[in-house]
mmCIF file of C-alpha atoms in Angstrom:
data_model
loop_
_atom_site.group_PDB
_atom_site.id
_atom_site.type_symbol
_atom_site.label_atom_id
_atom_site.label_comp_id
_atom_site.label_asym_id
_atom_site.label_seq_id
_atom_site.Cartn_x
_atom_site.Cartn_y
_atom_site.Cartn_z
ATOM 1 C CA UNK A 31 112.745 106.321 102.059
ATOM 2 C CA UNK A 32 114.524 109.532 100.677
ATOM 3 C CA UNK A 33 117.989 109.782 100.861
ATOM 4 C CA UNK A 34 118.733 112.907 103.801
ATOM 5 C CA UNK A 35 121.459 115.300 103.792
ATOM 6 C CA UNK A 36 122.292 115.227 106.648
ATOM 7 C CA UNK A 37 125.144 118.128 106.821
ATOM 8 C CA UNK A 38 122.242 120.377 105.228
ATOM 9 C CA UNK A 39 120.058 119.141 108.504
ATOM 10 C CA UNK A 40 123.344 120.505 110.613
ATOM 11 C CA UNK A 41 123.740 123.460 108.957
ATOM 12 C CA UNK A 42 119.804 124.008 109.681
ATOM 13 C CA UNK A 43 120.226 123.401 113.112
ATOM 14 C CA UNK A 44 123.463 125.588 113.550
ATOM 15 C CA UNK A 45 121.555 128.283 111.971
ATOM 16 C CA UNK A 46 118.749 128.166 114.457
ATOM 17 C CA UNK A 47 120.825 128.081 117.367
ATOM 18 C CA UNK A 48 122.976 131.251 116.114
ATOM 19 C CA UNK A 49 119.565 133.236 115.809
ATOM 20 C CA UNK A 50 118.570 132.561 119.209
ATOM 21 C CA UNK A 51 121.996 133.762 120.467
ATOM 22 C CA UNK A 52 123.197 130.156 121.665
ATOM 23 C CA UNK A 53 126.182 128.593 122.414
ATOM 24 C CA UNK A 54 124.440 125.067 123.101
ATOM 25 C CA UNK A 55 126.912 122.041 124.914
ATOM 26 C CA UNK A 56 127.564 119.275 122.443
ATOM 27 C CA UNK A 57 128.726 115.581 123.883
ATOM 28 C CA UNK A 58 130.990 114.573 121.466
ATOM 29 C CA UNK A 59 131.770 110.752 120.994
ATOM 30 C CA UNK A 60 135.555 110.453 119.669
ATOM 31 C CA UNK A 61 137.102 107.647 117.683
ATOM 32 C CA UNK A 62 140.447 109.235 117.097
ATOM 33 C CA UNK A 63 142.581 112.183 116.670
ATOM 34 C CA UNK A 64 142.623 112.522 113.413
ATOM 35 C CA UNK A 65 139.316 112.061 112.715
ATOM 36 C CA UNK A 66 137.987 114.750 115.611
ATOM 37 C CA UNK A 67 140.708 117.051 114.071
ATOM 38 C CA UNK A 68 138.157 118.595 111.411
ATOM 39 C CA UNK A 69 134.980 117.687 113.504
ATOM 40 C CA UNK A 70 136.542 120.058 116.428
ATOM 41 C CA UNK A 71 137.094 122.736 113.817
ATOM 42 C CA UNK A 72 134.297 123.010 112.447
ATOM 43 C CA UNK A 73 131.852 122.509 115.387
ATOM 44 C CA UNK A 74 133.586 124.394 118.308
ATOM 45 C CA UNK A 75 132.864 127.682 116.246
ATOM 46 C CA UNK A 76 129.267 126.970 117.328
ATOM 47 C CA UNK A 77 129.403 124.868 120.350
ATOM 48 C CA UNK A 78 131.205 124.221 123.868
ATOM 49 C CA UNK A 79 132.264 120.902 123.037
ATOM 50 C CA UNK A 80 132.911 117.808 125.797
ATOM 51 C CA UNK A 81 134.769 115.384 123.716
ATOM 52 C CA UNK A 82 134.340 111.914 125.429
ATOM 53 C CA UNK A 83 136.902 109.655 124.027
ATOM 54 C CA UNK A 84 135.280 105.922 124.878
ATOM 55 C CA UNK A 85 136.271 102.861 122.197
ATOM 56 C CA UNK A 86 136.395 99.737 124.046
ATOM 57 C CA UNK A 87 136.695 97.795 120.814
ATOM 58 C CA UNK A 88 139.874 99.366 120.604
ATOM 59 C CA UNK A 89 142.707 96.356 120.541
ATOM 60 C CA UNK A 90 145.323 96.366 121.928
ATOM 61 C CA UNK A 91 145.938 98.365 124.865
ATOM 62 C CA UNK A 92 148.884 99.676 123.691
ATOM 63 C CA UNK A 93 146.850 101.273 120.391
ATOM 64 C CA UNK A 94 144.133 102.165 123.066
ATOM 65 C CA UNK A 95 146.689 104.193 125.342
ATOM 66 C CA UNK A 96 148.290 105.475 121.783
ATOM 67 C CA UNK A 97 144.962 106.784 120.873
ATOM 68 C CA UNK A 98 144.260 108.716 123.638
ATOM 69 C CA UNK A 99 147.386 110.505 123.907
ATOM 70 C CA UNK A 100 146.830 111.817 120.793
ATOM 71 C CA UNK A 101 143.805 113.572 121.175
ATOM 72 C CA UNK A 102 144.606 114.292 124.465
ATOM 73 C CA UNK A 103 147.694 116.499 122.754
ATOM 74 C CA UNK A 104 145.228 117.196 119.859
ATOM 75 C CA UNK A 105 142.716 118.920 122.520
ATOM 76 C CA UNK A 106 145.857 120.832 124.042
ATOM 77 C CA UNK A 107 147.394 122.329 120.952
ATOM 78 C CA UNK A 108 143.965 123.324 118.833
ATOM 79 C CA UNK A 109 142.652 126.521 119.260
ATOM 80 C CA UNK A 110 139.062 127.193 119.380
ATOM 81 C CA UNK A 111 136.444 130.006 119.663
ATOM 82 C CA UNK A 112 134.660 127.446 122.553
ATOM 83 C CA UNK A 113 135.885 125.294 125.012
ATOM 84 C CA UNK A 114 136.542 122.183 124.373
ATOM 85 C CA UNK A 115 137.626 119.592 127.186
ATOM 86 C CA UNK A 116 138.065 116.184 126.970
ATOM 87 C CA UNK A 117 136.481 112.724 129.233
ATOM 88 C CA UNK A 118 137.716 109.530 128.846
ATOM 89 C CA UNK A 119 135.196 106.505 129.166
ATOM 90 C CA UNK A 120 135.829 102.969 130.742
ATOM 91 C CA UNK A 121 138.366 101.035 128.515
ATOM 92 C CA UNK A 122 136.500 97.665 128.942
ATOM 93 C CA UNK A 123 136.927 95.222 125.976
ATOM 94 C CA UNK A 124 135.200 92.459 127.250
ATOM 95 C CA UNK A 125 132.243 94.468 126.554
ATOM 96 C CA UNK A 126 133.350 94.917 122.894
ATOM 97 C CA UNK A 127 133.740 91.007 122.757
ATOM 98 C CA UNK A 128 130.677 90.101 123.999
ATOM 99 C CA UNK A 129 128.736 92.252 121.857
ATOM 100 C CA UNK A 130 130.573 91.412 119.399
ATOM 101 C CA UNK A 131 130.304 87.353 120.407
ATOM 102 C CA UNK A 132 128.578 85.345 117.091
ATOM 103 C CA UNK A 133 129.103 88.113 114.870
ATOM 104 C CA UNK A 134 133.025 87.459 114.104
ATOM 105 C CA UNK A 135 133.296 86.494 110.874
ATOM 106 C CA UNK A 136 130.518 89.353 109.693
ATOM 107 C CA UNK A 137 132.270 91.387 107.169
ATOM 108 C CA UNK A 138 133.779 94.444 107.717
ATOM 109 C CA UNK A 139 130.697 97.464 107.705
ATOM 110 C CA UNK A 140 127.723 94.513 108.549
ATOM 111 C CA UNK A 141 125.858 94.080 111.566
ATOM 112 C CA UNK A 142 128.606 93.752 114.083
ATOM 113 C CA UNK A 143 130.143 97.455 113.093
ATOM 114 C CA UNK A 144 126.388 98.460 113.703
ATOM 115 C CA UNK A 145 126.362 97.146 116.944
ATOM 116 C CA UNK A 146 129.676 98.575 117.830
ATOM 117 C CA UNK A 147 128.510 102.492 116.706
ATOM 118 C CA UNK A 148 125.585 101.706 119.060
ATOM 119 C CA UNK A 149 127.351 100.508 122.321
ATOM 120 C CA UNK A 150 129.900 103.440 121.695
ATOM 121 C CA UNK A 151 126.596 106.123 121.006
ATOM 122 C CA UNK A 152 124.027 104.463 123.914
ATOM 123 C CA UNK A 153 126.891 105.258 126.339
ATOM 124 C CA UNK A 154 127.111 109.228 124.864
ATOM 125 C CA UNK A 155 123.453 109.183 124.539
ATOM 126 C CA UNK A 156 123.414 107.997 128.359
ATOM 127 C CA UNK A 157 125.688 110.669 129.661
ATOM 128 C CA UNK A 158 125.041 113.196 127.381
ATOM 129 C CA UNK A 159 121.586 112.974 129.358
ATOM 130 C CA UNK A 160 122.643 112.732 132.560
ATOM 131 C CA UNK A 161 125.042 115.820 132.140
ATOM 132 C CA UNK A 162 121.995 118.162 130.611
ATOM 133 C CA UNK A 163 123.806 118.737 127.190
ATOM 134 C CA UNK A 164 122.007 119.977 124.534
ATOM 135 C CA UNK A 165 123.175 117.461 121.717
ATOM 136 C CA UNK A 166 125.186 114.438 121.358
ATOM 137 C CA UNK A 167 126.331 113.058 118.303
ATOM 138 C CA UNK A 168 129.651 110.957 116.960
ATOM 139 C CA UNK A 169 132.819 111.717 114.882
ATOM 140 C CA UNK A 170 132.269 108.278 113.002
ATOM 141 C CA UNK A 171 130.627 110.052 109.825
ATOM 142 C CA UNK A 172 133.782 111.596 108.885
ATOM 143 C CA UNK A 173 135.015 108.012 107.828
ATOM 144 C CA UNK A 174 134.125 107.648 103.991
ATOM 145 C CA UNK A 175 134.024 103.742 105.529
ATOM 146 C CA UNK A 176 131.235 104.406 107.641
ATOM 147 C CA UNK A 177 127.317 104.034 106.838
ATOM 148 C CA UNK A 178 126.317 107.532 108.061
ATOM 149 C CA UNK A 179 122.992 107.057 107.391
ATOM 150 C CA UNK A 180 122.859 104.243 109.513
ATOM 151 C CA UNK A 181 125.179 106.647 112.045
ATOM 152 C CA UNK A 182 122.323 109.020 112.074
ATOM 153 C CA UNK A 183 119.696 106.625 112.065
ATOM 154 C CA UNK A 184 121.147 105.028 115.525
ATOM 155 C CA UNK A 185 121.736 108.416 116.827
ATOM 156 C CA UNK A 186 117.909 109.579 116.581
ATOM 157 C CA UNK A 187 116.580 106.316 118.055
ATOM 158 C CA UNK A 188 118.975 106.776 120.949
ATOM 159 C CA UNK A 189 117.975 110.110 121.193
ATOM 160 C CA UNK A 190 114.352 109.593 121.592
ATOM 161 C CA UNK A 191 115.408 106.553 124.568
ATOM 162 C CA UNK A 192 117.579 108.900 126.380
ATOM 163 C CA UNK A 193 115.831 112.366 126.004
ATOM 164 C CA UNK A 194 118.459 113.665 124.616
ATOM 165 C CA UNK A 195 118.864 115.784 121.001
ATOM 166 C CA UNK A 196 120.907 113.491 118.421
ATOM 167 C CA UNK A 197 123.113 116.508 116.208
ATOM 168 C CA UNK A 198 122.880 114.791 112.951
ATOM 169 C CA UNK A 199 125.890 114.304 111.105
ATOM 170 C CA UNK A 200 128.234 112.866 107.547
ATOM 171 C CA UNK A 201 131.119 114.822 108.447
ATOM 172 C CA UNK A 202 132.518 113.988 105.410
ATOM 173 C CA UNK A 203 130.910 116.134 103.275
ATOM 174 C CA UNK A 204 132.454 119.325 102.465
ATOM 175 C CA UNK A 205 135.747 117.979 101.886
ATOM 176 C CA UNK A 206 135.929 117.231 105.469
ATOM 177 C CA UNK A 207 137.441 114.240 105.193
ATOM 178 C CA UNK A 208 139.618 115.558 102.856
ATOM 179 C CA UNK A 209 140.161 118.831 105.864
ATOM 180 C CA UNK A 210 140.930 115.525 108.530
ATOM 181 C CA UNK A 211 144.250 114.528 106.373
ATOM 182 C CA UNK A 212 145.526 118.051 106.080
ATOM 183 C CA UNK A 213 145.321 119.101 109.971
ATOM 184 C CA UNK A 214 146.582 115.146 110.915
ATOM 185 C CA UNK A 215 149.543 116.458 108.392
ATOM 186 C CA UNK A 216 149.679 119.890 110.468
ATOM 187 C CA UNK A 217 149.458 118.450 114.199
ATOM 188 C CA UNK A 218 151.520 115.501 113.133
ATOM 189 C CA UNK A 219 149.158 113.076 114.248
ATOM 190 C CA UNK A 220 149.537 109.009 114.825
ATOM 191 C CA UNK A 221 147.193 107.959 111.694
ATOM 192 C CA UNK A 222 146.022 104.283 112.374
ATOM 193 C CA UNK A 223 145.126 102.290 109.742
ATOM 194 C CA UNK A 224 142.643 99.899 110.949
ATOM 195 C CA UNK A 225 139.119 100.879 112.577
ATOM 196 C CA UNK A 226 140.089 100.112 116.187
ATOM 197 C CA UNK A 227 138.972 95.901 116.880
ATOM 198 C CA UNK A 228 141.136 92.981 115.884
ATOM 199 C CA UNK A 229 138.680 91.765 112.779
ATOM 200 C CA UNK A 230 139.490 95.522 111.273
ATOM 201 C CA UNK A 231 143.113 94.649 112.091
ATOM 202 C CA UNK A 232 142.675 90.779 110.615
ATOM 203 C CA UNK A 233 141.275 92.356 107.715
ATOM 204 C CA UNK A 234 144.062 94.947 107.364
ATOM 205 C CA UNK A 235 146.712 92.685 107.077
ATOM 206 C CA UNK A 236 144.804 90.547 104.778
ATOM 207 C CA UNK A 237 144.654 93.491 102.460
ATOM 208 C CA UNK A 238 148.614 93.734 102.424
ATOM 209 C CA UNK A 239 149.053 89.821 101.733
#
């Protein structure tokens, strides 16, 4: 199978919609902050965003609660051409834990993170239906951690399921990664430095040892 670009597949899409006068409505999965901080740029010159913040592999609370204040503040002190509003999901993470129930000691970026993009993607998928948007899609590209082809190949399937269009995505191309550190710099963001779950945590702190 050929490798796809998918940013060039974006930027096809974007074009498209800007010739037929559009400003479509995007459902935007959110992991963090810092991480929608370059994703919000750049898309919200072409769409009216609904950023839906859910991460119920998110441990602990506390981090949860920290997370969401910060792109709650990130939302409110951006400035963009469309709006852009925010919905919080369920914080559950007994659903995290039994998806994630057998696959604990997979390593960091197998199967289990797979199955995590998907819970957190068939639940934007779901609503992004039920509300009528346009696209969905998921911030978790930017990550230079994160398997976007896998991302994108989720994202399509879930697509097709929910009748809904998948935007495909690897926000880190274009230095956008790179564009993620400078505003989290700017707005002052809380930078985490684990994924989200306790086995990214377990594995952070192994690093350090």
């Amino acid at each position: 199978m050929a490798n796809v670009n998918y940013q060039k597949e974006l930027e096809k899409l974007i074009e498209k919609e800007q010739k037929e006068g559009r400003v479509p409505r995007l459902f935007l999965h959110a992991c963090c902050a810092p991480c929608s901080s370059y994703v919000l740029e750049y898309l919200s010159q072409y769409f009216s965003i609904t950023v839906f913040f859910y991460n119920p592999n998110i441990s602990p609370r506390e981090e949860y609660e920290k997370r969401v204040a910060e792109i709650k503040r990130l939302i409110g002190e951006m400035e963009f051409k469309n709006p852009v509003e925010l919905v919080e999901g369920e914080y559950e993470p007994q659903d995290f834990f039994a998806m994630a129930k057998g696959l604990e000691d997979v390593p960091e970026g197998g199967e289990r993170c797979f199955r995590c993009y998907r819970m957190r993607m068939e639940e934007t998928a779901r609503l992004a239906a039920e509300g009528g948007y346009d696209y969905f899609t998921t911030t978790l590209s930017i990550s230079p951690l994160k398997n976007a082809a896998k991302i994108n190949e989720i994202g399509q399937e879930l697509g097709e399921i929910y009748r809904v269009s998948h935007l495909p995505s690897d926000f880190k191309k274009k230095n956008g990664y790179k564009r993620s550190v400078e505003l989290s710099h700017e707005y002052g963001l809380y930078r985490q430095n684990y994924c989200g779950c306790v086995f990214s945590k377990k594995l952070c702190n192994s690093d350090k040892m």
